[in-house]
mmCIF file with all atom_site columns, C-alpha atoms in Angstrom:
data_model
loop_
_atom_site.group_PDB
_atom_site.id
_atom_site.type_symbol
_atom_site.label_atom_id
_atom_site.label_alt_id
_atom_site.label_comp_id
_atom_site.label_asym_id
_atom_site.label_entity_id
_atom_site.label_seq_id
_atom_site.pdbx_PDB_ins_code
_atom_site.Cartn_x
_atom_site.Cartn_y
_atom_site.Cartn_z
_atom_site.occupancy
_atom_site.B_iso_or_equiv
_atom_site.pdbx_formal_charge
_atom_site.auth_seq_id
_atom_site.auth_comp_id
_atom_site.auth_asym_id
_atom_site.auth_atom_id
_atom_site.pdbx_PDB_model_num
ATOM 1   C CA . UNK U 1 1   ? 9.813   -17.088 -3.201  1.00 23.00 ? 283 UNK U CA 1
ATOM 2   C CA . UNK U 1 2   ? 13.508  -16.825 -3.447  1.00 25.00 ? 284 UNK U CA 1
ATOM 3   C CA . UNK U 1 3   ? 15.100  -13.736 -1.449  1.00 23.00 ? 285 UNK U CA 1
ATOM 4   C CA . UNK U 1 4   ? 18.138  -12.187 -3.407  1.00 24.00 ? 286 UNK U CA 1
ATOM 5   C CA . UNK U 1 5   ? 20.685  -10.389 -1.693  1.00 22.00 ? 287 UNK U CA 1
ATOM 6   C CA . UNK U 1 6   ? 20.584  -6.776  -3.341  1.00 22.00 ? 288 UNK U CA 1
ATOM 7   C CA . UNK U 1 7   ? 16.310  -6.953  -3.907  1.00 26.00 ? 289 UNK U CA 1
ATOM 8   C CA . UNK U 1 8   ? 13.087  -8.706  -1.746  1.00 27.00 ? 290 UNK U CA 1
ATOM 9   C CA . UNK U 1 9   ? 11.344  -10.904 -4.503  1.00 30.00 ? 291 UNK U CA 1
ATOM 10  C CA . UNK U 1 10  ? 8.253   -11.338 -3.153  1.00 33.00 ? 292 UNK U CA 1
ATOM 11  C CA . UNK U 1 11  ? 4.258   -12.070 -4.329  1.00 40.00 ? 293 UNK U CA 1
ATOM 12  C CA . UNK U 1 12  ? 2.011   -9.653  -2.158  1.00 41.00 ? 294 UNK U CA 1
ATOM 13  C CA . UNK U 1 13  ? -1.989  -9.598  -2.862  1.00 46.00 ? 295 UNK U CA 1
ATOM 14  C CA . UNK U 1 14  ? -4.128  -6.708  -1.897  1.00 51.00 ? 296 UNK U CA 1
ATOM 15  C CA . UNK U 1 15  ? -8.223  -6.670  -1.985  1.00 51.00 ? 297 UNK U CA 1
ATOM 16  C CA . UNK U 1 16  ? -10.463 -3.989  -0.409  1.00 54.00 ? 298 UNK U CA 1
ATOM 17  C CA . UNK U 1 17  ? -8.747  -1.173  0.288   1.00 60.00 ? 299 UNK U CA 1
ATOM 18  C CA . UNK U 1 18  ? -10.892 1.396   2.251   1.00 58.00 ? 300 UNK U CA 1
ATOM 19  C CA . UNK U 1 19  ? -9.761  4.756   3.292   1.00 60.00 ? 301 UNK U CA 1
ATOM 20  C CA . UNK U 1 20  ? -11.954 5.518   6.410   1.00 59.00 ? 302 UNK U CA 1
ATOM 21  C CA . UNK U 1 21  ? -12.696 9.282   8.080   1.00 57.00 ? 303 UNK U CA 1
ATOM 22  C CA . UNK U 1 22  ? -15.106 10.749  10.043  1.00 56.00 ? 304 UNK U CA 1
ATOM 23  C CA . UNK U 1 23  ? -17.797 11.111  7.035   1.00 58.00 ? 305 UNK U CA 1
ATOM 24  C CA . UNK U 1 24  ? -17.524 7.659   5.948   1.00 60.00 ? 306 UNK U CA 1
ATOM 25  C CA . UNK U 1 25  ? -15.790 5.629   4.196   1.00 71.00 ? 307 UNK U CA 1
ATOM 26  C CA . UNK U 1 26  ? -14.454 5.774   0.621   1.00 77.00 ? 308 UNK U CA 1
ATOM 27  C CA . UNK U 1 27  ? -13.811 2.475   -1.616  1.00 84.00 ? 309 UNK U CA 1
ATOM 28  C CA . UNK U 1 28  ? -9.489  3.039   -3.075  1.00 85.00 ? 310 UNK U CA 1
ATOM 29  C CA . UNK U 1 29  ? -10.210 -0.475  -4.678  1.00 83.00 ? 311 UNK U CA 1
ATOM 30  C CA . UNK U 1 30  ? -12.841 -3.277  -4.626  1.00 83.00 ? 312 UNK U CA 1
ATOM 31  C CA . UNK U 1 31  ? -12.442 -5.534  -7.742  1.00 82.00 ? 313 UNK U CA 1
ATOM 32  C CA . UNK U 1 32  ? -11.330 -2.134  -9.696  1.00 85.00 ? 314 UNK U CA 1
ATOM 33  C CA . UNK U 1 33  ? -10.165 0.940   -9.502  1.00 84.00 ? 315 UNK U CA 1
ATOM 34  C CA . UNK U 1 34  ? -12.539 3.346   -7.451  1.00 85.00 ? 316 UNK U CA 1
ATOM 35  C CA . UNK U 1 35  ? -13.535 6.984   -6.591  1.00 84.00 ? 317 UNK U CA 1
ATOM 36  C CA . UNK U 1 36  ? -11.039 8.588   -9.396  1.00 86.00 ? 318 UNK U CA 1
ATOM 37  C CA . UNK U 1 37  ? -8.181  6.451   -7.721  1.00 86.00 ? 319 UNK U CA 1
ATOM 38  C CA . UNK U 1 38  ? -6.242  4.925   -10.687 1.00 86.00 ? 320 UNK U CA 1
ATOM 39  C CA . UNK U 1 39  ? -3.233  2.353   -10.506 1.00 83.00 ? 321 UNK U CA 1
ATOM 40  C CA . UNK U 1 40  ? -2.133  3.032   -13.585 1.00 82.00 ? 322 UNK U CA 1
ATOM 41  C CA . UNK U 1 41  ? -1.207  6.771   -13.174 1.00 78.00 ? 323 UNK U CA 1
ATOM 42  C CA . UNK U 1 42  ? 0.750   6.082   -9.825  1.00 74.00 ? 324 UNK U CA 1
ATOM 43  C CA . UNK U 1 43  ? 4.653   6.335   -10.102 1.00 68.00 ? 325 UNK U CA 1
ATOM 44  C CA . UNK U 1 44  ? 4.997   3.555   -7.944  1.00 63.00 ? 326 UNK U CA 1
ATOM 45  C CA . UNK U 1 45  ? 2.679   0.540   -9.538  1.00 58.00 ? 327 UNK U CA 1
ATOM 46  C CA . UNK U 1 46  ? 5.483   -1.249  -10.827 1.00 62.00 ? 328 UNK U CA 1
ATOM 47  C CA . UNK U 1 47  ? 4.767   -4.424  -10.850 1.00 65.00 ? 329 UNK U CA 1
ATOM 48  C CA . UNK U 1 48  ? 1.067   -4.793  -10.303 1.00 73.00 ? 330 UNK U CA 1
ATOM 49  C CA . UNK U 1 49  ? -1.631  -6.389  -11.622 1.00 73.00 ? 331 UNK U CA 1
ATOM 50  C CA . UNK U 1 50  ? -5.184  -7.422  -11.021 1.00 74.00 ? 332 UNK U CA 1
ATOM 51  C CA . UNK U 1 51  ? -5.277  -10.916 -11.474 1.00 75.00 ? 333 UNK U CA 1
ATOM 52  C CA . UNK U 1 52  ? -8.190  -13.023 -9.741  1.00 77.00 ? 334 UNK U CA 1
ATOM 53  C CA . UNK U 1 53  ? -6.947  -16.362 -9.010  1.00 74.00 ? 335 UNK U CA 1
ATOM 54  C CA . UNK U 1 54  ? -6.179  -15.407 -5.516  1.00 75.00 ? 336 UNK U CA 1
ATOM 55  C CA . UNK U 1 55  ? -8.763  -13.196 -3.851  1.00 76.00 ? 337 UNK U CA 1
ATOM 56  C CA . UNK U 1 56  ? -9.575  -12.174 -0.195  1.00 75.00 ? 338 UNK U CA 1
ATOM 57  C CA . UNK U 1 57  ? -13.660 -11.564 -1.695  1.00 77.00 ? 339 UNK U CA 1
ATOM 58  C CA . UNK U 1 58  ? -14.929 -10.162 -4.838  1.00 78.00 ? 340 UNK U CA 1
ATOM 59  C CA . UNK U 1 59  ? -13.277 -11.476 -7.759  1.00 80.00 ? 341 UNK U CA 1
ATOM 60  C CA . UNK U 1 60  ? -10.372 -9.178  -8.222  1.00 81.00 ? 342 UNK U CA 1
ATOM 61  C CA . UNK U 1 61  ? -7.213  -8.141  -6.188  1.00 79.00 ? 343 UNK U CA 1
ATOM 62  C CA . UNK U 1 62  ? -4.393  -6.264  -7.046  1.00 75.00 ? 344 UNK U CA 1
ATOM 63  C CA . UNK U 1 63  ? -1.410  -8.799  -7.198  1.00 76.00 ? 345 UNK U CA 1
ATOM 64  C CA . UNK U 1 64  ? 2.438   -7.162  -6.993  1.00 72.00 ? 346 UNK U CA 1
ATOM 65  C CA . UNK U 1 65  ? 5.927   -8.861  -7.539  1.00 67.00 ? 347 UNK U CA 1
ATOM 66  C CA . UNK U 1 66  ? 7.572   -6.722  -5.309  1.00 61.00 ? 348 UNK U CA 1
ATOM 67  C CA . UNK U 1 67  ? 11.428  -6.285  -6.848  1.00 63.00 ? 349 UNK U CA 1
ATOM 68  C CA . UNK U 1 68  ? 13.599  -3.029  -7.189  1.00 62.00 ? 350 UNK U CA 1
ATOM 69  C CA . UNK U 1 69  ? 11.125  -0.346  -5.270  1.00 64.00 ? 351 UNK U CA 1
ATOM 70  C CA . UNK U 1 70  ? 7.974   -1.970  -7.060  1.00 67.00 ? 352 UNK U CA 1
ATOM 71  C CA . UNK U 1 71  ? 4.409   -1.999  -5.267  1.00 76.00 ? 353 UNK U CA 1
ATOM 72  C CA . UNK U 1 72  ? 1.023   -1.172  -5.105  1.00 81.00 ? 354 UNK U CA 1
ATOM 73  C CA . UNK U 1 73  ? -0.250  1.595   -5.344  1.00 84.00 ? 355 UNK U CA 1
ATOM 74  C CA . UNK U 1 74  ? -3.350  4.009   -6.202  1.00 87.00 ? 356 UNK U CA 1
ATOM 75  C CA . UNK U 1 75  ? -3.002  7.855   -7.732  1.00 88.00 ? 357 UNK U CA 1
ATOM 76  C CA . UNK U 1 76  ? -6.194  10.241  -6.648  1.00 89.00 ? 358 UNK U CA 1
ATOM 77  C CA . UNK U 1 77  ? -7.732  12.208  -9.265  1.00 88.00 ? 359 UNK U CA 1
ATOM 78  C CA . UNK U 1 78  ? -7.777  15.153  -5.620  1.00 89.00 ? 360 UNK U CA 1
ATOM 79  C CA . UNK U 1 79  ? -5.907  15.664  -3.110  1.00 90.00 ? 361 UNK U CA 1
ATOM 80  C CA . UNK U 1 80  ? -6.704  14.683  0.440   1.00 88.00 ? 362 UNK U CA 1
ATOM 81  C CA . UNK U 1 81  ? -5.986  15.738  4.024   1.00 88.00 ? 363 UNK U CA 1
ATOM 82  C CA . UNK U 1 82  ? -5.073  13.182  6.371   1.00 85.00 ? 364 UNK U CA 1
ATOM 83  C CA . UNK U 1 83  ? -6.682  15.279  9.253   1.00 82.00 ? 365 UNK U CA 1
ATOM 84  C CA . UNK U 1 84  ? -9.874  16.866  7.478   1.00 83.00 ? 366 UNK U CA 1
ATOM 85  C CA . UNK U 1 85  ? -11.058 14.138  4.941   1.00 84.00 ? 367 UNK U CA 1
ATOM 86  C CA . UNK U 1 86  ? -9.364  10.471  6.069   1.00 84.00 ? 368 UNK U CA 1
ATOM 87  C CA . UNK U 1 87  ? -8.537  9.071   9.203   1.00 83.00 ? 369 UNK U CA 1
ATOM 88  C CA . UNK U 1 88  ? -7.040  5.795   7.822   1.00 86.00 ? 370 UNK U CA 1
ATOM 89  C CA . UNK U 1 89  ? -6.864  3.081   5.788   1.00 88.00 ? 371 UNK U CA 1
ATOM 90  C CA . UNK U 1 90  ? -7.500  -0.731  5.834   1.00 86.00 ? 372 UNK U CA 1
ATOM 91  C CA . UNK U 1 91  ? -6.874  -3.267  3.487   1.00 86.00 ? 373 UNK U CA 1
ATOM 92  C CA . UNK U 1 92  ? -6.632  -6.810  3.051   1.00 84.00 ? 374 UNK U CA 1
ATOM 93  C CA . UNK U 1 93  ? -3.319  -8.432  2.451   1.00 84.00 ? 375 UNK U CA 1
ATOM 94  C CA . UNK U 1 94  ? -1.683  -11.807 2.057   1.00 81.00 ? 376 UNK U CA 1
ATOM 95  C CA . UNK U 1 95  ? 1.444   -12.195 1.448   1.00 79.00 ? 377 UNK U CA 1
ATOM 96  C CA . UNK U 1 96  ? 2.705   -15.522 0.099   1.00 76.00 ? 378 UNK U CA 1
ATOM 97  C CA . UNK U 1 97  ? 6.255   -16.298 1.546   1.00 72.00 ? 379 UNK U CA 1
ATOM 98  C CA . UNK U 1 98  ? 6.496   -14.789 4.947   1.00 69.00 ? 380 UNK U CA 1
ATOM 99  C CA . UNK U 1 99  ? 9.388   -12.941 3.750   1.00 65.00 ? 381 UNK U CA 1
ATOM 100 C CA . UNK U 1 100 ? 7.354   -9.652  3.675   1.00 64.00 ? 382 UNK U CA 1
ATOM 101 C CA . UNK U 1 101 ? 8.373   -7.999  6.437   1.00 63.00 ? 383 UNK U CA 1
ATOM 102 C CA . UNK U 1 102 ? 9.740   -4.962  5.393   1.00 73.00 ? 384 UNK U CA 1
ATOM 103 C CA . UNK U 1 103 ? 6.744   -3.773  3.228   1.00 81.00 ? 385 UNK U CA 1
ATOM 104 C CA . UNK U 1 104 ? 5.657   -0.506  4.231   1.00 85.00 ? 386 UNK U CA 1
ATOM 105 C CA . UNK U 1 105 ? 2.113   1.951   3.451   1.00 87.00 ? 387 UNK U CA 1
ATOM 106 C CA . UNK U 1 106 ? 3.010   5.456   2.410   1.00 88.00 ? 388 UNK U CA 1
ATOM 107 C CA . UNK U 1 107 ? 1.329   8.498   1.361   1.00 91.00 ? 389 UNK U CA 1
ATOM 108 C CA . UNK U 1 108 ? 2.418   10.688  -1.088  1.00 91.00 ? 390 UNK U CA 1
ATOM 109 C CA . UNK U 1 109 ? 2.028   14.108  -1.716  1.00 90.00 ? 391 UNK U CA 1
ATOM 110 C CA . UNK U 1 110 ? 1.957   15.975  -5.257  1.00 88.00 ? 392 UNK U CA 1
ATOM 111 C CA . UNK U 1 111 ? 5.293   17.024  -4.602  1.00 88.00 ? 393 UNK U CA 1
ATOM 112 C CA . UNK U 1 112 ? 6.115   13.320  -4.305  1.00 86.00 ? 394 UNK U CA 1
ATOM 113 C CA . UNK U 1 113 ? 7.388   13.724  -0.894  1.00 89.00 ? 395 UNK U CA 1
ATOM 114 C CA . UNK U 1 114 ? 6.457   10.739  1.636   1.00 89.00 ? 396 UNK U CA 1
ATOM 115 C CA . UNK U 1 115 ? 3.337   12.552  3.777   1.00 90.00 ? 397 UNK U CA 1
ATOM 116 C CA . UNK U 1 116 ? 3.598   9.582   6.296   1.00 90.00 ? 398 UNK U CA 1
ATOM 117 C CA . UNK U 1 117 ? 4.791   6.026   6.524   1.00 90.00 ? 399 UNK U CA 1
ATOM 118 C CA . UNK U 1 118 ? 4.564   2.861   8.948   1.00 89.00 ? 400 UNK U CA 1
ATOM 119 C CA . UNK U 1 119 ? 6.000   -1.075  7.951   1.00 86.00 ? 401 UNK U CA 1
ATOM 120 C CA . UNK U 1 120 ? 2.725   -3.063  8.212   1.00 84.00 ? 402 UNK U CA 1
ATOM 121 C CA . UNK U 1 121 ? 4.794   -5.206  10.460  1.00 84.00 ? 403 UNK U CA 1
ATOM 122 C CA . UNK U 1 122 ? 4.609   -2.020  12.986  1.00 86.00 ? 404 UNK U CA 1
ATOM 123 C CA . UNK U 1 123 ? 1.038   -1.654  11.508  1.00 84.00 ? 405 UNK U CA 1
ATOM 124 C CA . UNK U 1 124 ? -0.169  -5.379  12.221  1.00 84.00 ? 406 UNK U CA 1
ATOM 125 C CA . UNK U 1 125 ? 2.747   -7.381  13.676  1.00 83.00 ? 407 UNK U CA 1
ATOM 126 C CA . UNK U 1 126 ? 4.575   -9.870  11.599  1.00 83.00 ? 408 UNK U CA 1
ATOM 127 C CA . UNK U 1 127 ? 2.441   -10.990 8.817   1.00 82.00 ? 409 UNK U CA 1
ATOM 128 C CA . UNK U 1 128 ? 2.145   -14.704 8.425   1.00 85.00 ? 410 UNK U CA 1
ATOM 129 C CA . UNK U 1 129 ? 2.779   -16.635 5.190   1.00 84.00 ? 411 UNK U CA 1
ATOM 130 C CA . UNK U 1 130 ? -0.118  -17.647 2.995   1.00 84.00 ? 412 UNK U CA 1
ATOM 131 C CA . UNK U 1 131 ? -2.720  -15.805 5.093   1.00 86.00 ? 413 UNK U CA 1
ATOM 132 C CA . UNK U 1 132 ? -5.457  -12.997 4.549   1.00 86.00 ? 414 UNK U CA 1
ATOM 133 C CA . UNK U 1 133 ? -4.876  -10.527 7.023   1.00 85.00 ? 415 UNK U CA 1
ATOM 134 C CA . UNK U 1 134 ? -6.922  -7.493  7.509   1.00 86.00 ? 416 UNK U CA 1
ATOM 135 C CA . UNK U 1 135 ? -4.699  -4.314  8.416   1.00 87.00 ? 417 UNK U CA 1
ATOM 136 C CA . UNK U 1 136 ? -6.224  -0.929  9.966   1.00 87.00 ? 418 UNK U CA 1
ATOM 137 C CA . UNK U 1 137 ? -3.825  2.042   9.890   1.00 89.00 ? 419 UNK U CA 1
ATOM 138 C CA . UNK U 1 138 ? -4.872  4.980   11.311  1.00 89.00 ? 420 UNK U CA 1
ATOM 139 C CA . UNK U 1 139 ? -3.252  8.063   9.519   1.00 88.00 ? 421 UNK U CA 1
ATOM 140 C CA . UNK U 1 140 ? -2.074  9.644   13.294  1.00 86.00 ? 422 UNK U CA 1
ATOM 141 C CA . UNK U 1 141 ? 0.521   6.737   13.181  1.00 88.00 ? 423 UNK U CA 1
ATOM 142 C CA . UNK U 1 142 ? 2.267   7.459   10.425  1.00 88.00 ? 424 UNK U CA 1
ATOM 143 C CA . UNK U 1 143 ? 5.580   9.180   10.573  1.00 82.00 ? 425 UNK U CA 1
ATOM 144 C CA . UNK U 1 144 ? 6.137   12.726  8.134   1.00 82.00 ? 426 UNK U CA 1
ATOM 145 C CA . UNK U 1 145 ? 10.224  12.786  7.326   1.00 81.00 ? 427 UNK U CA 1
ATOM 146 C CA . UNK U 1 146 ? 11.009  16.062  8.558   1.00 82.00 ? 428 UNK U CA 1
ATOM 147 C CA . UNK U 1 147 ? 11.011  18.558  5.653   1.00 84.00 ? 429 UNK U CA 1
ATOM 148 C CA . UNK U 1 148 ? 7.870   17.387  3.949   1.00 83.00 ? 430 UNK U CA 1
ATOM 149 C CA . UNK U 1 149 ? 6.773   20.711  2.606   1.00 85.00 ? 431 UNK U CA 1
ATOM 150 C CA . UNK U 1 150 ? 2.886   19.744  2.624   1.00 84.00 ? 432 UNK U CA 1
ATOM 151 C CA . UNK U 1 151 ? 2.896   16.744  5.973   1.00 84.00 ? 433 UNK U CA 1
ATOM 152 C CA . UNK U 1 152 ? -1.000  16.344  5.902   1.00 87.00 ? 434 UNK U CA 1
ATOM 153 C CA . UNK U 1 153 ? -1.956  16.377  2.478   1.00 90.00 ? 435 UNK U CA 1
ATOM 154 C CA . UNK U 1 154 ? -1.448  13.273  -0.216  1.00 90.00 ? 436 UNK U CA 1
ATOM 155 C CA . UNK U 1 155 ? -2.652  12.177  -3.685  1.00 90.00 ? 437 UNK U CA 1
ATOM 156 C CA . UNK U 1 156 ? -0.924  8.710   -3.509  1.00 88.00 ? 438 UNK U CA 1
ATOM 157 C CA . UNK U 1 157 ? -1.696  5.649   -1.741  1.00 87.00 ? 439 UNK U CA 1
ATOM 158 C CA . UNK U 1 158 ? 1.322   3.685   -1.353  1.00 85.00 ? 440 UNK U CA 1
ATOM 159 C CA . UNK U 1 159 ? 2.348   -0.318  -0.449  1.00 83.00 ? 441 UNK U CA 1
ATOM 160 C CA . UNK U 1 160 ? 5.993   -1.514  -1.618  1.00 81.00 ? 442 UNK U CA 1
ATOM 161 C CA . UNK U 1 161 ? 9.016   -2.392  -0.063  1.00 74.00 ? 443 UNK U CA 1
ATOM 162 C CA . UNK U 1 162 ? 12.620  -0.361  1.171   1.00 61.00 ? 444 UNK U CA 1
ATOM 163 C CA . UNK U 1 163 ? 14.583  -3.265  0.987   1.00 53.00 ? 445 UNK U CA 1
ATOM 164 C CA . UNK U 1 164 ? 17.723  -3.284  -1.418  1.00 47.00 ? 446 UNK U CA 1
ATOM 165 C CA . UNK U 1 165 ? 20.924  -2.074  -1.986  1.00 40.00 ? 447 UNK U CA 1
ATOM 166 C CA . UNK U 1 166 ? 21.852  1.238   -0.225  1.00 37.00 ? 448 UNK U CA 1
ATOM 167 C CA . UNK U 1 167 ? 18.224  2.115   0.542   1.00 37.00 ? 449 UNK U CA 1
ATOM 168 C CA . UNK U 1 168 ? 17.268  2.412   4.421   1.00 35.00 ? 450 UNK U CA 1
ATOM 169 C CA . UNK U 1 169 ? 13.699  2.536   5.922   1.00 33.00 ? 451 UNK U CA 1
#
């Protein structure tokens, strides 16, 4: 892993991700795509790919390079309400270098307005290089920009990175 000055280059692996509510849980992603969520239709999947040389179980994760804005991510085929349907979200993670520690979850609504946000080093703590680590985020800590027209309501599961040039978190 080499970190450049204007961009994080970095190798982050997710497996299981699980959005959890009072119903039940629902599968985002367990060796594919699941429940109508589809990484290929998200805006912010740059960069990701399910590879299976380096899975937490199963025989798939999603795998991201995480450069320019790039990350992880899962479009719904509905749109869900953070109070009503989910509570939260957990997912596996590893990432490779230790240099992760500005990665953030987001949701997304359809306007494409962040519904809520949280670094997974506020999430989890700081996540340790070449380990598995299960994070739990419940959706009450997330933090809605002020302005989000539509705060509890998201189509877009989001993991990926603020770091670079003139971008804040």
């Amino acid at each position: 892993m080499r970190l450049v000055r204007s961009a994080l280059f970095l190798v982050m692996t997710v497996a299981n991700a699980t959005a959890w509510g009072a119903s039940g849980n629902w599968i985002v992603f367990d060796d594919a795509d699941e429940n109508g969520f589809d990484h290929n239709a998200s805006l912010w999947a740059g960069g990701m790919t399910l590879e299976n040389f380096e899975v937490h179980s199963g025989s798939v994760a999603a795998m991201a390079r995480i450069q320019d804005f790039n990350g992880a991510s899962w479009q719904a085929a509905a749109t869900y309400s953070t109070t009503s349907d989910y509570d939260g979200i957990s997912f596996w993670i590893k990432d490779q270098s230790g240099d992760a520690q500005d990665l953030a979850f987001l949701l997304y609504n359809a306007a494409n307005e962040i519904v809520g946000k949280i670094t997974l080093a506020d999430a989890y703590g700081a996540l340790p290089a070449g380990l598995w680590v299960n994070v739990r985020i419940p959706f009450a800590s997330l933090a809605a920009p002020s302005g989000t027209s539509d705060p509890t309501h998201f189509d877009n599961v989001v993991i990926r990175t603020y770091h670079g040039a003139g971008n804040t978190y």
